[in-house]
CSV table of C-alpha atoms and ligand atoms in Angstrom, one decimal:
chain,number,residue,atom,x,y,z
S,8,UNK,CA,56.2,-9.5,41.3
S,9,UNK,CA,56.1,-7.6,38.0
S,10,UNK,CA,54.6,-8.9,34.9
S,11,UNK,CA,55.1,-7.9,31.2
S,12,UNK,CA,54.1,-4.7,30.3
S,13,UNK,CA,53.1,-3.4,33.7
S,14,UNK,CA,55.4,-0.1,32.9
S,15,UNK,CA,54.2,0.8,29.8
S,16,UNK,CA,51.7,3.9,30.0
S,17,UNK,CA,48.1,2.7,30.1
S,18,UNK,CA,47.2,4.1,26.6
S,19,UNK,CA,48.1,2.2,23.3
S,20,UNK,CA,47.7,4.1,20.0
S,21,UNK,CA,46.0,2.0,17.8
S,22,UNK,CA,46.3,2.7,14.2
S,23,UNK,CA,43.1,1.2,12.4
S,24,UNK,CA,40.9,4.2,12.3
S,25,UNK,CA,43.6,7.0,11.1
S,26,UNK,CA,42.4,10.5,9.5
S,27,UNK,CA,41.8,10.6,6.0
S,28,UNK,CA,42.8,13.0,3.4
S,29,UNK,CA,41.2,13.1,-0.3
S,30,UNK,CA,44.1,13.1,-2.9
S,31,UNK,CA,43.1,12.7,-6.8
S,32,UNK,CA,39.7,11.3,-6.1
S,33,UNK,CA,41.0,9.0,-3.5
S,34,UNK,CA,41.3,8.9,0.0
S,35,UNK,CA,44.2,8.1,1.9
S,36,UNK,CA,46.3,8.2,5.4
S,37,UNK,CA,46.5,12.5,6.1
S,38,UNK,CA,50.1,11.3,7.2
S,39,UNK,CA,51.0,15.2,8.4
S,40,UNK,CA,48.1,14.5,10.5
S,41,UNK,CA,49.3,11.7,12.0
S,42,UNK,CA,52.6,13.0,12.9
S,43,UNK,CA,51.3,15.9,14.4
S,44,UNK,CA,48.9,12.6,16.7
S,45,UNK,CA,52.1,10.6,17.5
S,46,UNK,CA,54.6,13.6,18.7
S,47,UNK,CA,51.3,14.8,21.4
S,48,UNK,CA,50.9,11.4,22.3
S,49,UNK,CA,54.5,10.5,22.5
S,50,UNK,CA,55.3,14.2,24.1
S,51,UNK,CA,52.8,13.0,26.9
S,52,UNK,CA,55.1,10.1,28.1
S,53,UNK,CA,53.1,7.4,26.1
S,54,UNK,CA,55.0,4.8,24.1
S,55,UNK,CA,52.9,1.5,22.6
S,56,UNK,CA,51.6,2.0,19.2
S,57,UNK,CA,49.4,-1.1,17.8
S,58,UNK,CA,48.7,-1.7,13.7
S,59,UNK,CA,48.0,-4.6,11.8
S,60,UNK,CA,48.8,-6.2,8.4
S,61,UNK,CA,44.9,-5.5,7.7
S,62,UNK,CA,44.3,-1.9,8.5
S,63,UNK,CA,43.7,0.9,6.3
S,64,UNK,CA,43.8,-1.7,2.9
S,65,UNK,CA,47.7,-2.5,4.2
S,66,UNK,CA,48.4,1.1,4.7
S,67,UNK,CA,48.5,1.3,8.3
S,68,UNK,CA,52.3,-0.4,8.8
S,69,UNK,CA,53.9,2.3,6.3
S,70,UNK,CA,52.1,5.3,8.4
S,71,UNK,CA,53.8,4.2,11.5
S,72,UNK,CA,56.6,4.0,9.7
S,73,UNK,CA,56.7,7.4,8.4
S,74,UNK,CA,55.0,8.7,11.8
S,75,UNK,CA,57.0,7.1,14.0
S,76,UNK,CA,59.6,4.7,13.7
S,77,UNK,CA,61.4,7.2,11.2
S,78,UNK,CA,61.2,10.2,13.4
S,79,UNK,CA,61.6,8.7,17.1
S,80,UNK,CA,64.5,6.5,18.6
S,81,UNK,CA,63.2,3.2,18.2
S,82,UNK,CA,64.2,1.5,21.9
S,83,UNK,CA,61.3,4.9,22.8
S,84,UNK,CA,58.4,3.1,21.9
S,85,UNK,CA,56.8,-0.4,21.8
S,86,UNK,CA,55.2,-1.1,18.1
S,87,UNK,CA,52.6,-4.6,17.7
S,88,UNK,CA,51.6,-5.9,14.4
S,89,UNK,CA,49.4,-8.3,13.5
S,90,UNK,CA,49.1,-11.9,11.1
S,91,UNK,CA,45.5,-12.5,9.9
S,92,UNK,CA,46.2,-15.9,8.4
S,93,UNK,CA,42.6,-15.3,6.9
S,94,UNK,CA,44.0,-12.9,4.7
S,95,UNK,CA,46.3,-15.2,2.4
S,96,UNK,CA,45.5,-17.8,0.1
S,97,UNK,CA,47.5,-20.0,1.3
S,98,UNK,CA,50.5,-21.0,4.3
S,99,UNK,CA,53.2,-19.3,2.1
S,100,UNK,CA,51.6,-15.7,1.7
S,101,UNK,CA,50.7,-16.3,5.5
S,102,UNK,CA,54.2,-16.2,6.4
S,103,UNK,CA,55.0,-13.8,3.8
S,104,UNK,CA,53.1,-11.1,6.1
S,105,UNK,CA,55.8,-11.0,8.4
S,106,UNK,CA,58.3,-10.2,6.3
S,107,UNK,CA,56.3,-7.6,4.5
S,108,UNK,CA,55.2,-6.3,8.4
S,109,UNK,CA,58.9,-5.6,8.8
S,110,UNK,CA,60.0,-4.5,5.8
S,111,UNK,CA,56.7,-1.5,5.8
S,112,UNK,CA,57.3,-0.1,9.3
S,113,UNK,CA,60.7,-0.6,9.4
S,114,UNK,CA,60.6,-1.5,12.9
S,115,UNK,CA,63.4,-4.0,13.1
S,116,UNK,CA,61.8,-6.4,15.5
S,117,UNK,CA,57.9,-6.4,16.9
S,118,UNK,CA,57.7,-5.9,20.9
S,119,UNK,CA,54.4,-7.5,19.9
S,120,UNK,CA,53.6,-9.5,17.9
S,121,UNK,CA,50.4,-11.0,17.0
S,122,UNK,CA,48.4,-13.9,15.6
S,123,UNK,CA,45.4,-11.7,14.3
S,124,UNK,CA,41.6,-12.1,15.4
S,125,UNK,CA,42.0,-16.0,16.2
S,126,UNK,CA,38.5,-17.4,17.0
S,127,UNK,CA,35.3,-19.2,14.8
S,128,UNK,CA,36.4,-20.9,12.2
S,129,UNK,CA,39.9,-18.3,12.0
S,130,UNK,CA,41.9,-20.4,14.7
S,131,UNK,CA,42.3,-23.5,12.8
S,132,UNK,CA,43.8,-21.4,10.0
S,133,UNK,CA,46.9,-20.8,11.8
S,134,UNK,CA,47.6,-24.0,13.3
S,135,UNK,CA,47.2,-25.6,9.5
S,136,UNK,CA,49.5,-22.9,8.2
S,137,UNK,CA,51.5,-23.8,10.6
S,138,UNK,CA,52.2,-20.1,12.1
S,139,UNK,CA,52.1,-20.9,15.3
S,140,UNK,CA,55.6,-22.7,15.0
S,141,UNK,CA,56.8,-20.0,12.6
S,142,UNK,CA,56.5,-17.1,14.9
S,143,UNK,CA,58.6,-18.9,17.6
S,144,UNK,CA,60.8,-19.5,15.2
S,145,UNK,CA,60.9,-15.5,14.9
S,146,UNK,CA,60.9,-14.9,18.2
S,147,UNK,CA,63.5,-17.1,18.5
S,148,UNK,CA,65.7,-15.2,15.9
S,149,UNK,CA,64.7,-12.0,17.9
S,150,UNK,CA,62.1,-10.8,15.3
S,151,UNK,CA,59.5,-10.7,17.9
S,152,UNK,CA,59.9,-10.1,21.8
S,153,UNK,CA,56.4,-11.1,23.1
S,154,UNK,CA,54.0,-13.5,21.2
S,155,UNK,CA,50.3,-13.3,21.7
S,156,UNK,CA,46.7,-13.3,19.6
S,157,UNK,CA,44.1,-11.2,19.4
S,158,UNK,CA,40.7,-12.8,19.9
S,159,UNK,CA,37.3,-12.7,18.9
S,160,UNK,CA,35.0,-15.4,20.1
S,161,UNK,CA,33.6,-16.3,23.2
S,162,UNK,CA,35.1,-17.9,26.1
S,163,UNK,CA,35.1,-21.6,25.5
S,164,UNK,CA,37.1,-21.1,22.3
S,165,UNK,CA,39.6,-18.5,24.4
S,166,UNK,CA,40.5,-21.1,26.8
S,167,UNK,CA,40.7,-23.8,24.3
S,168,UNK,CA,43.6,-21.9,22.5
S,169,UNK,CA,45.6,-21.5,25.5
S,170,UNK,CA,45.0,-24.7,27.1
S,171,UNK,CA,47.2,-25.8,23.3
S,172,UNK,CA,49.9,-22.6,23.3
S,173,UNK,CA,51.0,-22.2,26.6
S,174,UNK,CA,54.0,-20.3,24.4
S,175,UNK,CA,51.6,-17.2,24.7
S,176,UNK,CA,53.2,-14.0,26.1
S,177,UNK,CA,50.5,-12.1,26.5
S,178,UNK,CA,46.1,-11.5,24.8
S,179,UNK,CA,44.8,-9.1,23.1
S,180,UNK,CA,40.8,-8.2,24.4
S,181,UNK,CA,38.0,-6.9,23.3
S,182,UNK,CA,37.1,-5.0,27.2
S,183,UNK,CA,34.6,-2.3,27.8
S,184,UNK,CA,32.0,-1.8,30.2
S,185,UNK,CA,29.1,-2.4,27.7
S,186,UNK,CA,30.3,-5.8,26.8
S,187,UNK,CA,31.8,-7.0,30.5
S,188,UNK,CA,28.9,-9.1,30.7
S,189,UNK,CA,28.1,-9.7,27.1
S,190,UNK,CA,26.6,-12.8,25.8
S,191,UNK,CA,28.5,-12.5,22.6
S,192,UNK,CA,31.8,-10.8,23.6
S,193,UNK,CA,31.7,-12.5,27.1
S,194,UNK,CA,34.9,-9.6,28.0
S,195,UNK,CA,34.9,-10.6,32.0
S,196,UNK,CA,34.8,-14.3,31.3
S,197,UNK,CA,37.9,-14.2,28.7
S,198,UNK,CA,39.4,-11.9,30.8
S,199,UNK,CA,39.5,-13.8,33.8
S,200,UNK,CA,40.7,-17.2,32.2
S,201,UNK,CA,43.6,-15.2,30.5
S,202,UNK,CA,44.5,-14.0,34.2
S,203,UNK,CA,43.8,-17.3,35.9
S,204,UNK,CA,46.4,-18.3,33.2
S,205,UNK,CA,48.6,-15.9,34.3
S,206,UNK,CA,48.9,-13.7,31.3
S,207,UNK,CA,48.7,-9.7,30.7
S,208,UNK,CA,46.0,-8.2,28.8
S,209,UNK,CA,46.1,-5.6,26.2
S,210,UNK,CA,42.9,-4.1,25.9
S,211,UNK,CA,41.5,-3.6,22.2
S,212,UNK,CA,37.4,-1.4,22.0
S,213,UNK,CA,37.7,-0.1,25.7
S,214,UNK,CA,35.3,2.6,24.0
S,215,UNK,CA,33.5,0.4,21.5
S,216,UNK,CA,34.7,2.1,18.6
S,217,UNK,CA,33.4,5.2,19.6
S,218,UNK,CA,29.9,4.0,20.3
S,219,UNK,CA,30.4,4.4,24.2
S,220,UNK,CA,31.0,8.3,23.5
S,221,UNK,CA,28.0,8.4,21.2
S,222,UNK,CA,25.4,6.8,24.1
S,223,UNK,CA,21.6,7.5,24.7
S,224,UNK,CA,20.4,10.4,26.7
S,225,UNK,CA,19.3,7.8,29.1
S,226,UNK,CA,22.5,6.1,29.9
S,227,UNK,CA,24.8,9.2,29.3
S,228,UNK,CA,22.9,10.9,32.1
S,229,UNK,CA,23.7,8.7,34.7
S,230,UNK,CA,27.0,9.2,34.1
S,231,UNK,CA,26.9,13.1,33.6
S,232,UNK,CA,25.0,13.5,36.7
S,233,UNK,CA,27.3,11.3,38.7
S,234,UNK,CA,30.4,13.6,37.5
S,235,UNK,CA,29.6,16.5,35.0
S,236,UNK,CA,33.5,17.4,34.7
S,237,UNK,CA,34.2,13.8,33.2
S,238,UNK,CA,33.8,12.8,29.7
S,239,UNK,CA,32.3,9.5,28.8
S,240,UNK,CA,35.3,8.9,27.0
S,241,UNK,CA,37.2,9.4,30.6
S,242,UNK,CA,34.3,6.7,32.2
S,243,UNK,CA,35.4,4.3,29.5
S,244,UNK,CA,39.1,4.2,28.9
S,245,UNK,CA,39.4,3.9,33.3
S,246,UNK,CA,36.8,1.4,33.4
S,247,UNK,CA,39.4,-0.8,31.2
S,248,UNK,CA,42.8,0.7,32.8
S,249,UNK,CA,41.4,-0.2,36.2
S,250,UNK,CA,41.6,-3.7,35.2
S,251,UNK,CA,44.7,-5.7,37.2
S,252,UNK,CA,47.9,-6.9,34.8
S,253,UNK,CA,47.1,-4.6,31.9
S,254,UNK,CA,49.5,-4.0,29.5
S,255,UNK,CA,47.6,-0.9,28.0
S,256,UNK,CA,44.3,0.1,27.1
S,257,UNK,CA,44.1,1.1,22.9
S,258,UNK,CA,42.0,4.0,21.5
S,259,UNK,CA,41.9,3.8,17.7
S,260,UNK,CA,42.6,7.9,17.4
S,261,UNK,CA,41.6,9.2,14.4
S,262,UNK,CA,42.2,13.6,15.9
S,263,UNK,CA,44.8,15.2,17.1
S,264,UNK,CA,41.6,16.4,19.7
S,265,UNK,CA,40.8,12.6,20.1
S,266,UNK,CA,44.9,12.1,21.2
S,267,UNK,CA,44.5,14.9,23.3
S,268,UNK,CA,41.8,14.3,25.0
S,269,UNK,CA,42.7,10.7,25.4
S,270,UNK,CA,46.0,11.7,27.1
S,271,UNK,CA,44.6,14.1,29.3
S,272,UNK,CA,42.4,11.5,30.7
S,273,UNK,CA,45.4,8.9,31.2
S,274,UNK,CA,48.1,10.6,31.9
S,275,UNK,CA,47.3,11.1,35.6
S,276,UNK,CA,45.2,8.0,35.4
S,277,UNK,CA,43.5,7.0,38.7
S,278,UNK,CA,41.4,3.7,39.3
S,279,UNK,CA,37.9,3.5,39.5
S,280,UNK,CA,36.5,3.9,43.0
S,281,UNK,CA,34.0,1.8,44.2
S,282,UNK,CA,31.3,4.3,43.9
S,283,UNK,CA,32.7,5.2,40.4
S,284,UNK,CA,32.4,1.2,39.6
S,285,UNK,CA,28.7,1.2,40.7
S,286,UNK,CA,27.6,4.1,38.6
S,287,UNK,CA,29.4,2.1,35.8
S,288,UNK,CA,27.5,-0.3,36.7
S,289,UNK,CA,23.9,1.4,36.5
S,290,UNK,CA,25.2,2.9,32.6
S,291,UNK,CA,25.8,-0.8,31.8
S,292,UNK,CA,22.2,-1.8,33.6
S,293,UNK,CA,20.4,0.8,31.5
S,294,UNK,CA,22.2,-0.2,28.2
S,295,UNK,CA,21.1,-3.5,28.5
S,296,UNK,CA,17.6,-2.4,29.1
S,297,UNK,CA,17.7,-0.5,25.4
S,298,UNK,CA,15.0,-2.0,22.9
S,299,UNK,CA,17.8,-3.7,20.9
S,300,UNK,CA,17.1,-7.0,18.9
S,301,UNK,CA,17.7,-9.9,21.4
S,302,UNK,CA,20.4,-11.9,19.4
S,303,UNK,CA,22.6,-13.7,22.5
S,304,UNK,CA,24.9,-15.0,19.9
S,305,UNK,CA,24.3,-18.7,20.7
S,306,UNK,CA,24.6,-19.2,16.8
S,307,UNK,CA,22.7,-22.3,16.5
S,308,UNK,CA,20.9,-20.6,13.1
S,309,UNK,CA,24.4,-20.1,11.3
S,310,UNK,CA,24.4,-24.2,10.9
S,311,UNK,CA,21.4,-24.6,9.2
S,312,UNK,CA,22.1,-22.0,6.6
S,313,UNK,CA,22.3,-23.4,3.2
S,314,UNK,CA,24.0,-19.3,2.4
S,315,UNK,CA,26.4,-18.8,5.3
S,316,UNK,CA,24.9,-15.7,6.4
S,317,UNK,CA,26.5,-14.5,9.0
S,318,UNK,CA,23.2,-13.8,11.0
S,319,UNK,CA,24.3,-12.6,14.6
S,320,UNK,CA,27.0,-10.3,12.7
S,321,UNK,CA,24.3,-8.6,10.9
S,322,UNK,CA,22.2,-8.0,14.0
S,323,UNK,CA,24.8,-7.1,16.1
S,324,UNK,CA,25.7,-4.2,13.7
S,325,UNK,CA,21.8,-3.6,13.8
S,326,UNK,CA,22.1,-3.4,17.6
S,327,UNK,CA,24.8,-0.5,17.0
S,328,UNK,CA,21.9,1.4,15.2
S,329,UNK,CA,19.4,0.7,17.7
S,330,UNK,CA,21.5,1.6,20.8
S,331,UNK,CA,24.0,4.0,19.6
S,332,UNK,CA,22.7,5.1,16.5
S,333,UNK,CA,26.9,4.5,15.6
S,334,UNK,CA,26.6,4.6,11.9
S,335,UNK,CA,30.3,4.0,11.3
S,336,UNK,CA,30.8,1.6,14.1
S,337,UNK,CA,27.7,-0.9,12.8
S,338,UNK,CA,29.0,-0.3,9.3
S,339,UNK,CA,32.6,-1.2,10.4
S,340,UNK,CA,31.9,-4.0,12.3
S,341,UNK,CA,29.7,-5.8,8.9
S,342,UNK,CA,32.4,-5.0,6.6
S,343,UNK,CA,35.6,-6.7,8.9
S,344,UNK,CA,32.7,-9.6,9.6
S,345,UNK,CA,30.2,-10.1,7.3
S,346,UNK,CA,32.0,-10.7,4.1
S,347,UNK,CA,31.5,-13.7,2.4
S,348,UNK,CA,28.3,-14.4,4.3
S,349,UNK,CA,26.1,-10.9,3.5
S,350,UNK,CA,22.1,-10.7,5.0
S,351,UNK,CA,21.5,-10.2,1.1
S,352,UNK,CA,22.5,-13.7,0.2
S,353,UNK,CA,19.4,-14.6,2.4
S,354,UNK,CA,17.0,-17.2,0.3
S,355,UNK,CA,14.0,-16.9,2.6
S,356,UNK,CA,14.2,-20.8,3.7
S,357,UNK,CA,13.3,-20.1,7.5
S,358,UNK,CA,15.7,-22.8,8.8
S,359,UNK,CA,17.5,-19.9,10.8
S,360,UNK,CA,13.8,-18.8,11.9
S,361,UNK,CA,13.0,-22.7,13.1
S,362,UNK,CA,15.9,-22.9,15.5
S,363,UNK,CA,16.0,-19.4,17.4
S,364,UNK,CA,15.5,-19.9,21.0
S,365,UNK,CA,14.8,-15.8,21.3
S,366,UNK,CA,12.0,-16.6,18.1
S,367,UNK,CA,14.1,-13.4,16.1
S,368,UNK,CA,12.5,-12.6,13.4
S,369,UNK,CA,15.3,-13.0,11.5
S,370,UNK,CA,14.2,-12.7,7.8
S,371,UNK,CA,12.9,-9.3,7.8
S,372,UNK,CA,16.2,-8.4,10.0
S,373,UNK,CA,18.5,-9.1,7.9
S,374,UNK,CA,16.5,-7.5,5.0
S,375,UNK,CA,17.2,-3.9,7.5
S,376,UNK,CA,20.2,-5.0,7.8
S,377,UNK,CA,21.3,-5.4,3.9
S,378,UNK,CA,19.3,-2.3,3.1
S,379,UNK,CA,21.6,-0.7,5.6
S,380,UNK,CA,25.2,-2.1,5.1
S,381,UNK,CA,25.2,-3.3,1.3
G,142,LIG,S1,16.2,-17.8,6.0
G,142,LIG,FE1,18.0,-16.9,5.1
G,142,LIG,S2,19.4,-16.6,6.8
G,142,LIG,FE2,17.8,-18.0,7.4
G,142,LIG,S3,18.7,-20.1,7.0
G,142,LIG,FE3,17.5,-19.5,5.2
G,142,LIG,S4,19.0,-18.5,3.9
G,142,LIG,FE4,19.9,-18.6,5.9
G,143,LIG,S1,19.8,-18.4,16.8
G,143,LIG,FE1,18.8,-16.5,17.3
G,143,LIG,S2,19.7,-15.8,19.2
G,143,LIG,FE2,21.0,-17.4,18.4
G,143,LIG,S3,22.6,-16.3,17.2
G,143,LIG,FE3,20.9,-16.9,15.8
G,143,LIG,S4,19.6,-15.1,15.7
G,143,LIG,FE4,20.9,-14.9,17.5
């Protein structure tokens, strides 16, 4: 039996992370760039191109636009957009997005369409805006094809959503090799409730943001030595791909080298052999084993904060210091999560401190981490 999206090419193009140009002071989209991205990519025989109403400062939609929809037939490719109901003030501007995703890439309708980063505190949002109704309505109209969310929380809060929208199409992951296991991203336990639900999986950070490229000497050797012709971008993007009922596997490109390399990887994509899976498996072992600080993400301090810091964000962009030494990936991931609750707006009260079962230090943490993001 077939399932949705099993023959679309294993390689989405996400567009959050496009190359920048400086124009009068100010950077923006290098759009010729990104042409020059989406005609290798699409020349290769890959099709699914993934942007949000968030990315790039609301930029994003109108690249793709000009990249892509204006420049290729549009029944050639599949184009997802995303609602992130956190985003507007109130239920009105919510639904607004969707007009405004149309209208800015042009695309007609959305293959895929999704409610954007549900999880936390975020989920509610959308059923009190009501979007959950609204998009069916789209769908309904033929707006939208396939409805889904993209997620980020662990897997309690996954199954909860679907257990109330059994609507869904189809998920959007967070799924790499460094997280499978992850007490905070908990990837293989979201991803096997979304199966046991039936649903396909698009895969979103199969390379971490880049931080699985950038790794210690000590992990990257055991995958050089187990295959010195393969790239540990190549170990990363199959690990994902190998996955059953994937829709496609996304690589936020921001090169026309990145694209390249990307689709020489996938294009004759084979599955991870077993041995293959058990040197992934050591890289994962030996990442876990780095001196990183040992937050598991059971948020019990976040409670007792009379600030709102957002404590296990700021120490999970640490971690991307300590283990990767991924400036722009710890830096992204405190800006799209740390806002509103900054490790500056710390008061020194200890609560957090009182409550840690892994006795973090947290106060002088989160003084690293606002000398480092803020
Ligand atoms: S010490 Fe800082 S982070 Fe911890 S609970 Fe108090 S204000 Fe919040
Ligand atoms: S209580 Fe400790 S281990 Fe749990 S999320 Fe907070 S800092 Fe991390």
């Amino acid at each position: 039996m077939t399932y949705l999206g099993e023959d679309i090419p294993k390689l989405g193009f996400g567009f959050m992370r496009l190359p920048l140009v400086e124009a009068a002071g100010e950077k923006t989209i290098d759009i010729e760039q990104v042409k020059l991205m989406v005609d290798a990519f699409m020349a290769a025989g890959f099709t699914y191109f993934d942007t949000a109403r968030g990315y790039h400062g609301g930029k994003s939609e109108a690249a793709l636009r000009e990249a892509l929809v204006e420049r290729y037939p549009r029944e050639s490719f599949q184009v997802a957009t995303k609602l992130p109901a956190w985003m507007a003030a109130d239920a009105e501007e919510a639904r607004s997005m969707f007009e405004t995703s149309l209208a800015e890439t042009g695309a007609g309708y959305f293959d895929f369409y999704l409610l954007h980063n549900l999880g936390e505190t975020r989920s509610a949002l959308f059923e009190d805006y009501g979007l959950w109704e609204f998009a069916r309505e789209q769908k309904d109209a033929g707006l939208i094809r396939n409805l889904g969310f993209s997620f980020h929380d662990k897997a309690d809060e996954f199954e909860r959503v679907l257990d109330t929208h059994p609507e869904v199409d189809f998920v959007q992951l967070q799924i790499n090799y460094a997280d499978w296991e992850s007490d905070s991203i908990e990837s293989r336990k979201c991803y096997e409730i979304a199966r046991a639900h039936g649903l396909p999986v698009v895969v979103m950070e199969p390379i971490k943001g880049g931080s699985l490229v950038k790794l210690p000497e000590s992990v990257a050797s055991i995958l050089c030595e187990a295959d010195p012709k393969a790239s540990l971008a190549s170990w990363a993007l199959r690990f994902a791909a190998s996955l059953s009922g994937i829709v496609t596997v996304l690589s936020g490109m921001s090169s026309l080298e990145q694209v390249q390399q990307n689709v020489g990887i996938m294009k004759d994509f084979a599955p991870l052999s077993e041995a293959e899976h058990a040197v992934v498996a050591r890289a994962r072992k030996a990442l876990d084993g780095l001196p990183v600080i040992p937050c598991t993400d059971c948020r019990y301090c976040i409670k007792g904060c009379p600030e709102g810091v957002r404590i296990p964000v700021a120490l999970a962009s640490l971690n991307m210091l300590i283990a990767f030494n991924d400036e722009y990936r710890a830096q992204e991931n405190y800006d799209w999560n740390a806002t509103g609750g900054e490790a500056s707006k710390c008061i020194e009260c200890g609560a957090c401190e009182e409550v840690c079962p892994q006795h973090i230090a947290i106060i002088d943490e989160l003084k690293k981490a606002a000398a480092a993001f803020e």
